[in-house]
Coordinates of C-alpha atoms and ligand atoms in Angstrom, one line a residue:
Chain N
M99 CA 9.9 34.4 28.0
Q100 CA 12.5 34.9 25.2
F101 CA 11.8 34.0 21.6
S102 CA 14.2 33.8 18.8
F103 CA 12.7 34.7 15.4
H104 CA 13.5 33.8 11.9
D105 CA 15.5 36.5 10.1
S106 CA 12.8 36.9 7.5
A107 CA 10.1 37.2 10.2
I108 CA 11.8 40.2 11.7
N109 CA 11.7 42.2 8.5
A110 CA 8.5 40.6 7.2
S111 CA 7.3 42.2 4.1
S112 CA 3.9 43.8 4.4
T113 CA 1.1 41.5 3.6
S114 CA 0.0 43.5 0.6
D115 CA 3.0 42.1 -1.4
L116 CA 2.0 38.5 -0.6
I117 CA -0.1 36.2 -2.6
P118 CA -2.5 34.1 -0.6
A119 CA -2.0 30.4 -1.5
L120 CA -5.0 29.6 0.6
R121 CA -7.7 32.1 1.6
V122 CA -10.1 30.9 4.3
K123 CA -13.3 32.8 4.7
D124 CA -15.6 32.4 7.6
L125 CA -15.0 28.7 7.9
A126 CA -17.1 26.5 10.2
F127 CA -16.5 22.8 10.6
Y128 CA -18.9 20.1 12.0
Y129 CA -18.2 16.5 13.0
G130 CA -21.7 15.1 12.5
S131 CA -23.8 17.7 14.2
Q132 CA -21.0 18.8 16.6
K133 CA -19.4 22.1 15.6
A134 CA -15.7 22.0 16.1
I135 CA -14.5 25.3 14.7
E136 CA -16.3 28.4 13.6
S137 CA -15.8 31.7 11.8
V138 CA -12.2 31.2 10.9
S139 CA -10.9 33.7 8.3
M140 CA -7.2 33.9 7.5
D141 CA -4.8 33.7 4.6
I142 CA -1.9 31.3 4.2
Y143 CA 0.7 33.2 2.1
Q144 CA 2.6 31.7 -0.7
G145 CA 6.3 31.0 0.1
Q146 CA 5.8 31.7 3.8
V147 CA 5.6 29.4 6.8
T148 CA 2.4 29.9 8.8
A149 CA 2.4 28.4 12.3
I150 CA -0.9 27.4 13.9
I151 CA -0.8 27.4 17.7
G152 CA -3.4 27.0 20.4
P153 CA -4.4 24.8 23.4
S154 CA -5.3 21.2 22.9
G155 CA -8.7 20.5 21.4
C156 CA -9.1 24.0 19.9
G157 CA -9.4 22.6 16.4
K158 CA -5.9 23.1 14.9
S159 CA -5.9 19.6 13.4
T160 CA -9.5 20.0 12.3
F161 CA -8.6 23.3 10.6
L162 CA -5.6 21.7 8.8
K163 CA -7.6 18.7 7.7
A164 CA -10.3 21.0 6.3
L165 CA -7.7 22.6 4.0
N166 CA -7.1 19.4 1.9
R167 CA -10.5 17.8 2.7
I168 CA -8.8 14.8 4.2
S169 CA -11.2 15.0 7.2
E170 CA -14.0 13.7 4.9
L171 CA -12.4 10.2 5.2
E172 CA -12.8 10.1 8.9
G173 CA -16.6 10.3 9.0
V174 CA -19.5 12.5 8.2
V175 CA -18.4 16.1 8.3
R176 CA -19.8 19.3 7.1
V177 CA -18.2 22.6 6.2
E178 CA -19.6 26.1 6.0
G179 CA -17.7 29.1 4.5
Q180 CA -15.1 29.0 1.9
V181 CA -11.5 27.9 1.3
E182 CA -9.9 29.2 -1.8
F183 CA -6.8 27.7 -3.2
F184 CA -5.2 30.3 -5.6
G185 CA -8.7 31.6 -6.2
Q186 CA -10.5 28.2 -6.6
D187 CA -13.0 27.2 -4.0
I188 CA -11.8 23.7 -3.0
Y189 CA -15.3 22.8 -1.7
S190 CA -16.8 23.4 -5.1
R191 CA -18.4 20.3 -6.7
Q192 CA -16.1 20.3 -9.7
V193 CA -13.0 19.8 -7.6
N194 CA -11.4 16.4 -7.9
L195 CA -10.4 15.4 -4.4
N196 CA -7.4 13.3 -5.6
R197 CA -6.0 16.2 -7.6
L198 CA -6.6 18.6 -4.7
R199 CA -4.8 16.5 -2.2
R200 CA -1.9 16.0 -4.6
Q201 CA -1.5 19.8 -4.6
I202 CA -2.0 20.2 -0.9
G203 CA 0.2 17.5 0.8
M204 CA 0.1 16.6 4.4
V205 CA 2.5 15.3 7.1
F206 CA 0.9 13.8 10.1
Q207 CA 1.7 14.0 13.8
K208 CA 2.8 10.3 14.0
P209 CA 5.1 9.1 11.3
N210 CA 3.1 6.8 9.1
P211 CA 5.3 5.2 6.5
F212 CA 3.8 2.4 4.5
P213 CA 5.0 -1.1 5.4
S214 CA 7.1 -1.3 2.2
S215 CA 10.6 -0.3 1.2
I216 CA 12.0 3.2 1.5
Y217 CA 12.0 3.6 -2.2
D218 CA 8.4 2.4 -2.7
N219 CA 7.3 4.8 0.1
V220 CA 8.6 7.8 -1.8
A221 CA 7.6 6.6 -5.2
Y222 CA 4.0 5.8 -4.0
G223 CA 2.4 9.2 -4.8
V224 CA 4.1 9.4 -8.2
R225 CA 2.9 5.9 -9.1
V226 CA -0.6 6.7 -8.1
F227 CA -0.8 9.3 -10.9
S228 CA 1.4 8.0 -13.6
R229 CA 3.6 5.1 -14.8
P230 CA 6.9 6.8 -14.7
N231 CA 9.9 5.1 -16.2
R232 CA 12.5 3.8 -13.8
V233 CA 15.1 6.6 -14.5
S234 CA 12.8 9.5 -13.9
L235 CA 11.3 7.8 -10.9
D236 CA 14.8 7.2 -9.5
E237 CA 15.5 10.9 -10.0
T238 CA 12.2 11.9 -8.3
V239 CA 12.9 9.7 -5.3
E240 CA 16.4 10.9 -4.9
S241 CA 15.5 14.5 -5.1
A242 CA 12.6 14.1 -2.7
L243 CA 14.9 12.3 -0.2
R244 CA 17.6 15.0 -0.7
S245 CA 15.0 17.7 0.0
A246 CA 13.9 15.9 3.1
A247 CA 17.6 15.7 4.2
L248 CA 17.4 11.9 4.4
W249 CA 19.3 10.9 1.2
N250 CA 22.7 10.5 2.8
E251 CA 21.3 8.3 5.5
V252 CA 19.3 5.9 3.3
K253 CA 20.9 6.0 -0.1
D254 CA 22.4 2.5 0.3
N255 CA 19.3 1.0 1.8
L256 CA 16.5 2.1 -0.5
S257 CA 15.1 -1.4 -0.7
K258 CA 15.0 -1.9 3.1
S259 CA 11.8 -1.7 5.0
A260 CA 10.8 1.9 5.9
L261 CA 9.7 0.5 9.3
G262 CA 13.3 -0.2 10.2
L263 CA 14.1 3.6 10.3
S264 CA 14.1 5.6 13.5
G265 CA 11.1 7.8 14.3
G266 CA 12.9 11.0 13.1
Q267 CA 14.0 9.3 9.9
Q268 CA 10.5 7.9 9.4
Q269 CA 9.1 11.4 9.7
R270 CA 11.6 12.8 7.2
L271 CA 10.6 9.9 4.9
C272 CA 7.0 11.0 5.2
I273 CA 8.0 14.5 4.3
A274 CA 10.0 13.1 1.3
R275 CA 7.0 11.1 0.3
A276 CA 4.8 14.2 0.4
L277 CA 7.4 16.3 -1.5
A278 CA 7.8 13.6 -4.3
V279 CA 4.4 14.6 -5.8
K280 CA 5.5 18.2 -5.9
P281 CA 2.6 19.8 -3.9
K282 CA 2.1 23.6 -3.8
I283 CA 1.3 23.5 -0.1
L284 CA 2.5 21.3 2.7
L285 CA 0.3 20.9 5.8
M286 CA 2.2 19.6 8.8
D287 CA 0.4 18.6 12.0
E288 CA 2.8 18.6 14.9
P289 CA 5.5 16.9 12.8
C290 CA 8.0 17.0 15.6
S291 CA 5.9 15.9 18.5
A292 CA 7.3 12.4 18.5
L293 CA 10.9 13.4 17.9
D294 CA 14.0 14.2 19.9
P295 CA 15.6 17.7 19.8
I296 CA 18.1 16.8 17.2
A297 CA 15.6 15.3 14.8
T298 CA 13.4 18.3 15.6
M299 CA 16.1 20.6 14.6
K300 CA 16.7 18.8 11.3
I301 CA 13.0 19.1 10.5
E302 CA 13.0 22.8 11.4
E303 CA 16.0 23.4 9.1
L304 CA 14.2 21.4 6.4
I305 CA 11.1 23.5 6.7
D306 CA 13.2 26.6 6.3
S307 CA 14.9 25.3 3.2
L308 CA 11.6 24.2 1.7
R309 CA 10.0 27.6 2.2
H310 CA 11.4 28.8 -1.1
E311 CA 9.7 26.1 -3.1
L312 CA 6.4 25.7 -1.4
T313 CA 4.0 27.1 1.1
I314 CA 3.9 25.5 4.6
A315 CA 1.3 25.5 7.4
I316 CA 2.5 23.9 10.6
V317 CA 0.6 23.1 13.7
T318 CA 2.9 23.1 16.8
H319 CA 2.6 23.1 20.5
N320 CA 6.1 24.4 20.8
M321 CA 6.1 28.1 21.0
Q322 CA 9.8 28.3 20.5
Q323 CA 9.4 26.3 17.3
A324 CA 6.6 28.4 16.1
S325 CA 8.7 31.6 16.6
R326 CA 11.8 30.0 15.0
V327 CA 10.3 28.6 11.8
S328 CA 7.3 30.8 10.9
Q329 CA 6.7 34.2 9.4
Y330 CA 3.0 34.2 10.2
T331 CA 1.2 32.8 13.2
A332 CA -2.5 32.0 13.8
F333 CA -3.6 31.5 17.4
F334 CA -6.7 29.3 17.9
S335 CA -8.5 28.9 21.1
T336 CA -11.9 27.8 22.5
D337 CA -14.3 29.7 24.7
E338 CA -17.0 28.3 27.0
S339 CA -18.9 26.8 24.1
R340 CA -15.9 24.5 23.4
I341 CA -15.9 25.6 19.8
G342 CA -12.6 26.4 18.3
Q343 CA -12.0 29.9 17.0
L344 CA -9.3 31.9 15.4
V345 CA -8.3 34.5 18.1
E346 CA -5.6 36.3 16.3
F347 CA -3.6 36.1 13.1
G348 CA -0.6 38.1 12.1
A349 CA 3.1 38.3 11.6
T350 CA 4.9 35.9 14.0
T351 CA 6.9 38.8 15.6
Q352 CA 3.7 40.7 16.3
I353 CA 1.8 37.6 17.7
F354 CA 4.7 36.8 20.0
M355 CA 5.9 40.3 21.0
A356 CA 2.9 42.6 20.6
A357 CA -0.3 40.5 20.4
S358 CA -3.4 42.7 20.4
Q359 CA -5.5 40.1 22.3
S360 CA -4.8 39.4 25.9
R361 CA -5.6 35.7 25.4
T362 CA -2.9 35.5 22.8
R363 CA -0.4 37.2 25.1
D364 CA -1.2 34.9 27.9
Y365 CA -0.9 31.8 25.7
V366 CA 2.4 32.6 24.1
Q367 CA 3.8 33.6 27.5
G368 CA 2.7 30.2 28.9
R369 CA 0.2 31.6 31.3
F370 CA -2.7 29.7 29.8
G371 CA -3.6 26.4 28.1
Chain E
M173 CA 18.0 13.7 58.6
K174 CA 18.6 10.1 59.5
Q175 CA 18.4 7.8 56.4
T176 CA 16.4 4.6 57.3
S177 CA 17.3 1.6 55.2
I178 CA 14.8 0.5 52.6
T179 CA 16.2 -3.0 52.5
P180 CA 13.9 -4.6 55.2
E181 CA 10.9 -3.4 53.3
L182 CA 12.1 -4.7 49.9
C183 CA 13.1 -8.0 51.2
R184 CA 10.2 -8.8 53.5
P185 CA 8.3 -11.8 52.1
L186 CA 4.6 -11.6 51.2
S187 CA 2.2 -12.9 53.7
P188 CA 1.9 -16.8 53.7
A189 CA -1.6 -16.6 52.4
R190 CA -0.6 -14.6 49.4
T191 CA 2.4 -16.8 48.7
V192 CA 0.3 -19.9 48.9
F193 CA -2.3 -18.3 46.6
N194 CA 0.3 -17.3 44.1
Y195 CA 2.0 -20.7 43.8
G196 CA -1.4 -22.5 43.9
M197 CA -2.8 -20.5 41.0
T198 CA 0.4 -20.9 39.0
T199 CA 0.2 -24.7 39.5
I200 CA -3.5 -24.9 38.6
A201 CA -2.9 -22.8 35.4
F202 CA 0.0 -25.0 34.5
L203 CA -2.0 -28.2 35.0
L204 CA -5.0 -27.0 33.1
S205 CA -2.8 -26.0 30.1
G206 CA -1.5 -29.5 30.2
L207 CA -5.0 -30.9 30.3
A208 CA -5.9 -28.8 27.3
L209 CA -3.0 -30.1 25.3
L210 CA -3.7 -33.7 26.3
P211 CA -6.4 -34.6 23.7
L212 CA -4.3 -33.1 20.9
L213 CA -1.2 -35.0 21.9
A214 CA -3.2 -38.2 22.4
I215 CA -4.8 -37.9 18.9
L216 CA -1.4 -37.2 17.3
L217 CA 0.3 -40.0 19.1
E218 CA -2.4 -42.5 18.3
I219 CA -2.5 -41.6 14.7
L220 CA 1.3 -41.8 14.4
R221 CA 1.4 -45.1 16.3
Q222 CA -1.2 -46.7 14.2
G223 CA -0.6 -45.0 10.9
V224 CA 3.1 -44.7 10.4
P225 CA 3.9 -48.5 10.2
G226 CA 1.6 -48.8 7.2
L227 CA 2.9 -45.7 5.6
K228 CA 5.0 -47.0 2.7
W229 CA 5.8 -45.4 -0.6
E230 CA 3.4 -47.8 -2.3
V231 CA 0.3 -46.5 -0.5
L232 CA 1.1 -43.0 -1.8
T233 CA 1.3 -44.1 -5.4
N234 CA -1.3 -46.8 -5.8
L235 CA -5.0 -47.2 -6.1
P236 CA -7.0 -49.0 -3.4
A237 CA -6.9 -52.7 -4.0
P238 CA -10.2 -54.7 -4.1
V239 CA -10.8 -56.3 -0.7
G240 CA -9.4 -59.7 0.0
M241 CA -6.8 -59.6 -2.8
E242 CA -3.4 -60.6 -1.6
G243 CA -0.2 -59.5 -3.1
V244 CA -1.7 -56.6 -5.0
P245 CA -0.3 -53.1 -4.3
N246 CA -2.8 -51.2 -2.1
G247 CA -2.9 -47.4 -1.6
F248 CA -4.9 -44.2 -1.7
A249 CA -3.1 -42.0 -4.2
N250 CA -6.4 -41.2 -5.9
A251 CA -7.7 -39.8 -2.6
I252 CA -4.8 -37.5 -2.1
V253 CA -5.2 -36.2 -5.7
G254 CA -8.9 -35.9 -5.2
T255 CA -8.6 -33.9 -2.0
L256 CA -6.1 -31.6 -3.5
I257 CA -8.3 -31.0 -6.6
M258 CA -11.4 -30.4 -4.6
V259 CA -9.8 -28.1 -2.1
G260 CA -8.3 -26.3 -5.1
I261 CA -11.7 -25.8 -6.7
A262 CA -13.1 -24.6 -3.4
S263 CA -10.2 -22.1 -3.1
L264 CA -10.7 -20.8 -6.6
I265 CA -14.3 -20.0 -5.7
S266 CA -14.1 -18.9 -2.1
I267 CA -10.8 -16.9 -2.0
P268 CA -11.7 -14.2 -4.6
V269 CA -15.4 -14.0 -3.5
G270 CA -14.4 -14.0 0.2
I271 CA -11.7 -11.4 -0.1
L272 CA -13.8 -9.1 -2.3
T273 CA -16.7 -9.4 0.2
A274 CA -14.4 -8.6 3.1
I275 CA -13.1 -5.6 1.2
Y276 CA -16.6 -4.3 0.7
L277 CA -17.5 -4.9 4.3
A278 CA -14.3 -3.3 5.7
E279 CA -13.6 -0.5 3.3
F280 CA -16.7 0.5 1.3
S281 CA -19.8 -0.3 3.3
Q282 CA -19.4 2.5 5.9
G283 CA -21.9 0.9 8.3
K284 CA -24.7 0.6 5.9
A285 CA -27.6 -1.8 6.9
I286 CA -26.8 -4.1 4.1
A287 CA -23.3 -4.6 5.5
Q288 CA -24.6 -5.5 8.9
L289 CA -26.9 -8.0 7.2
I290 CA -24.1 -9.6 5.1
R291 CA -21.9 -9.8 8.2
F292 CA -24.8 -11.5 10.1
V293 CA -25.4 -14.0 7.4
V294 CA -21.7 -14.8 7.1
T295 CA -21.5 -15.4 10.8
V296 CA -24.5 -17.7 10.7
L297 CA -23.0 -19.5 7.7
S298 CA -19.8 -20.1 9.6
G299 CA -21.8 -21.9 12.3
V300 CA -23.8 -24.1 9.9
P301 CA -23.0 -27.8 10.5
S302 CA -21.0 -29.1 7.6
I303 CA -23.5 -32.0 7.1
V304 CA -26.1 -29.4 6.3
V305 CA -23.7 -27.8 3.8
G306 CA -23.3 -31.2 2.2
V307 CA -27.0 -31.7 1.9
F308 CA -27.5 -28.2 0.5
A309 CA -24.8 -28.8 -2.2
Y310 CA -26.4 -32.2 -2.9
A311 CA -29.7 -30.5 -3.6
V312 CA -28.3 -27.6 -5.5
V313 CA -25.6 -29.3 -7.6
V314 CA -25.9 -33.0 -7.5
L315 CA -29.6 -33.2 -8.1
T316 CA -29.5 -30.6 -10.8
V317 CA -26.8 -32.2 -12.9
K318 CA -27.8 -35.7 -11.9
G319 CA -24.4 -36.9 -10.8
F320 CA -21.8 -36.8 -8.1
S321 CA -18.7 -34.8 -9.1
A322 CA -15.5 -33.2 -8.0
L323 CA -17.1 -29.8 -8.9
A324 CA -20.0 -30.5 -6.5
G325 CA -17.5 -31.4 -3.8
G326 CA -15.5 -28.3 -4.5
F327 CA -18.6 -26.2 -4.3
A328 CA -19.6 -27.7 -1.0
L329 CA -16.1 -27.1 0.4
S330 CA -16.1 -23.5 -0.9
I331 CA -19.2 -22.9 1.3
I332 CA -17.2 -24.1 4.3
M333 CA -14.3 -21.9 3.4
L334 CA -16.2 -18.7 2.5
P335 CA -17.1 -17.4 6.0
I336 CA -13.6 -18.2 7.3
V337 CA -12.0 -16.2 4.5
I338 CA -14.5 -13.4 4.8
L339 CA -14.3 -13.0 8.6
A340 CA -10.5 -13.4 8.7
T341 CA -9.9 -10.9 5.9
E342 CA -12.2 -8.4 7.3
E343 CA -10.5 -8.6 10.7
A344 CA -7.1 -8.2 9.0
L345 CA -8.3 -5.2 7.0
K346 CA -9.7 -3.6 10.1
L347 CA -6.4 -3.9 11.8
V348 CA -4.7 -1.7 9.2
P349 CA -4.2 1.7 10.9
T350 CA -6.4 4.5 9.6
S351 CA -3.2 6.6 9.5
L352 CA -2.0 4.6 6.5
R353 CA -5.2 5.2 4.6
L354 CA -5.0 8.9 5.4
A355 CA -1.4 9.0 4.2
S356 CA -2.3 7.3 0.9
S357 CA -5.3 9.7 0.3
A358 CA -3.2 12.7 1.2
L359 CA -0.9 11.7 -1.7
G360 CA -3.8 11.9 -4.1
A361 CA -4.7 8.2 -4.2
S362 CA -8.3 7.2 -4.9
R363 CA -10.1 4.9 -2.6
F364 CA -9.6 1.9 -4.8
Q365 CA -5.9 2.7 -5.1
T366 CA -5.6 3.0 -1.4
V367 CA -7.4 -0.3 -0.8
F368 CA -5.4 -2.2 -3.4
R369 CA -2.0 -0.7 -3.0
V370 CA -1.9 0.0 0.8
T371 CA -4.6 -1.6 2.8
I372 CA -4.4 -5.1 1.2
A373 CA -0.7 -5.1 1.0
T374 CA -0.5 -4.2 4.7
A375 CA -3.1 -6.8 5.7
L376 CA -1.7 -9.5 3.5
P377 CA -0.1 -11.6 6.3
G378 CA -3.5 -11.7 8.1
I379 CA -5.4 -12.4 4.9
T380 CA -3.0 -15.2 4.0
T381 CA -3.4 -16.7 7.5
G382 CA -7.2 -16.7 7.1
V383 CA -7.1 -18.3 3.7
L384 CA -4.7 -21.0 4.8
L385 CA -6.8 -21.7 7.8
A386 CA -9.8 -22.1 5.5
V387 CA -7.8 -24.4 3.3
A388 CA -6.8 -26.5 6.3
R389 CA -10.4 -26.7 7.4
A390 CA -11.7 -27.7 4.0
S391 CA -9.0 -30.4 3.6
G392 CA -10.3 -32.3 6.6
E393 CA -14.1 -32.0 5.9
T394 CA -16.0 -35.2 5.3
A395 CA -19.7 -34.5 5.5
P396 CA -19.8 -32.0 2.6
L397 CA -18.1 -34.5 0.3
L398 CA -20.2 -37.6 1.3
F399 CA -23.2 -36.3 -0.7
T400 CA -21.4 -34.5 -3.4
A401 CA -18.1 -36.1 -4.6
L402 CA -19.0 -39.4 -3.2
F403 CA -15.9 -41.7 -3.6
S404 CA -14.1 -43.5 -6.3
Q405 CA -11.8 -46.5 -6.5
N406 CA -10.2 -45.2 -9.6
W407 CA -7.9 -42.4 -10.6
F408 CA -9.3 -38.9 -11.0
E409 CA -11.6 -39.1 -14.1
G410 CA -12.5 -35.5 -14.6
L411 CA -14.3 -32.7 -12.8
T412 CA -17.7 -34.1 -13.5
S413 CA -17.1 -37.6 -12.1
P414 CA -17.3 -39.0 -8.6
T415 CA -14.0 -38.3 -6.9
A416 CA -12.1 -39.9 -4.0
S417 CA -10.9 -37.8 -1.1
L418 CA -8.8 -38.6 2.0
S419 CA -11.5 -37.7 4.5
V420 CA -14.2 -39.8 2.9
M421 CA -11.7 -42.6 2.4
I422 CA -10.9 -42.5 6.1
Y423 CA -14.6 -42.5 6.9
N424 CA -15.2 -45.5 4.7
Y425 CA -12.2 -47.6 5.6
A426 CA -12.1 -46.9 9.3
S427 CA -15.5 -48.5 9.8
S428 CA -14.7 -51.4 7.4
A429 CA -14.6 -54.9 8.6
Y430 CA -11.2 -55.6 6.9
A431 CA -8.1 -55.1 8.9
E432 CA -6.0 -53.9 6.0
Q433 CA -8.5 -51.2 5.2
N434 CA -8.5 -50.1 8.8
K435 CA -4.7 -49.9 8.6
L436 CA -4.9 -47.8 5.4
A437 CA -7.4 -45.4 7.1
W438 CA -4.8 -44.8 9.8
S439 CA -2.1 -44.1 7.2
A440 CA -4.4 -41.8 5.4
S441 CA -5.0 -40.0 8.7
V442 CA -1.3 -39.3 9.0
I443 CA -1.2 -37.8 5.5
L444 CA -4.3 -35.7 6.2
V445 CA -3.0 -34.4 9.5
G446 CA 0.3 -33.8 7.8
I447 CA -1.4 -31.7 5.1
V448 CA -3.3 -29.6 7.7
L449 CA -0.1 -29.2 9.8
F450 CA 1.9 -28.2 6.7
V451 CA -0.7 -25.6 5.7
N452 CA -0.8 -24.2 9.3
I453 CA 3.0 -24.0 9.5
A454 CA 3.0 -22.3 6.1
S455 CA 0.6 -19.7 7.4
R456 CA 2.9 -19.1 10.4
I457 CA 5.8 -18.5 8.1
V458 CA 3.9 -16.2 5.8
T459 CA 2.7 -14.2 8.8
S460 CA 6.2 -13.4 10.0
N461 CA 6.3 -11.1 7.0
R462 CA 9.5 -9.4 5.9
F463 CA 8.3 -5.9 6.5
K464 CA 7.0 -6.5 10.0
N465 CA 10.3 -5.4 11.5
R466 CA 13.5 -4.7 9.7
Ligands
LIG245 N1 -13.0 12.6 14.1 C1 -13.6 13.3 15.0 N2 -14.9 13.1 15.3 C2 -15.6 13.9 16.2 N3 -15.0 14.9 16.9 C3 -13.7 15.2 16.6 C4 -12.9 14.4 15.7 N4 -11.7 14.9 15.7 C5 -11.7 15.9 16.5 N5 -12.9 16.1 17.1 C6 -13.2 17.1 18.1 O1 -13.0 18.4 17.5 C7 -12.3 19.2 18.5 C8 -11.0 19.8 17.9 O2 -10.1 18.7 17.8 P1 -8.7 18.8 17.1 O3 -8.2 17.5 16.9 O4 -8.9 19.6 15.8 O5 -7.9 19.6 18.2 P2 -6.4 20.1 18.1 O6 -6.4 21.5 18.3 O7 -5.7 19.5 17.0 O8 -5.9 19.4 19.5 P3 -4.4 18.8 19.8 O9 -3.6 20.0 20.0 O10 -4.7 18.0 21.1 O11 -4.0 18.0 18.7 C9 -12.2 18.5 19.7 O12 -13.2 18.8 20.6 C10 -12.3 17.0 19.3 O13 -13.0 16.3 20.3
LIG246 MG1 -4.2 18.0 16.7

């Protein structure tokens, strides 16, 4: 199978120059008493795109949702190990969850705009934390929509319902909404799985342009996409115990062209999972 | 390879037994739907037939005339006003309490035992006969303050409305997709912000429908008012005085021995059904909310 890589991935700088935005140490995650992932240790480097790949049910979404503690809304969950966000343990008691999630934004698999206007969708996160004046809010909304490559399509319809947008536009709106609060990290869980190839391409371009401002972790089932957009790749899988594990983490070129584990090689070549 | 035509297979009719069964079932379903509509139509037609002839402007603007008086304007304006006031009082009590209870049940209780208990009690309450609610309000309010009043009537009606508001609101809140709550939290919103800015806003059409249904139900209740607001031949005299209502007026006048009072009861029925219908239509319009589709 042929992969095309991102320019920066081919001459990826050695990891020693990179600052880990998130440092995951020996993470295990339980839904109730059911262990979903175990012993995951990896870094997500600042200013880089990290792809997370692996067969269905191996815990990719679980891992992502553990990074901004959003999973705690879905039921009783338990975490072992550590996740450090620029050195701060996010599971420490002092951490304010709302402030944490503002710093570590998330885009979900299915576009989930609020049933309100396009403008109000993008302004939502800003309004949650402050009472901005109209001018500065207008600026924030416009720049977020521009960053998400949606501005030209919606600038005349900002007061229209967000639910009237196409699926691809809705997903870019959700990205704009996440960007408007200026997070340091953006977690994306299969952001293109509901989109057609053209909308997918737009979002891939978007990810690339955002890389310079923020750190991105993206879950994807599309190997080509992982190779195109990411500099680093983590391959997750399950064994007989049905518990997700990190099999291999490394530079994207290495994972796709010279993986050290045979399971990784099989998966990226499409012989497994 | 020889291509056999698919046409005979596609155009072959179903077996006679299946055809008969299909048509038979369709006919039966159609007839039964008609049968279900019959009582409703019969009631509406009868009320209109009997009530509309007596429905003049003067009955909407005048007090009931003493029986046997000729040439005096006769009407039930006080009953319309009384119904509106008491349903208003009931709404002021039951809507905030009901919506907040539903928010607790749907958003904050997280399956605690106390939530199950509340839900059970509310369900039971929704099935309590309205005459029992009337007797209860009589014991609690009327006997304590020693007097029939609009407040007591409103209180009794609020007990009728409360479970409807709670159950409908909780259903509406539960229908809000979890993905919206996650999206809100992922932007740093607290649980309260999520509930008040996203969940309720999204559920608003459903909540409104529930509230309006409760209003419609309360407007037509008689039994809770018989023991609490009683009735009055006069204009509304204040929240602590006995107060007229359409439903009690219909109850009194329909069984009266005087033909003109019977006639007035029919006209009042038209007004009452009109109010209920109006509220229901209003709830339909609100439900087709502007953000549902583009
Ligand atoms: N809310 C939950 N409660 C209980 N178990 C869950 C929950 N969410 C996921 N799981 C379990 O955790 C495991 C990992 O699920 P997860 O959704 O993280 O997989 P995934 O890698 O994202 O899969 P996919 O590629 O299909 O999205 C699965 O076995 C799943 O059944
Ligand atoms: Mg997933």
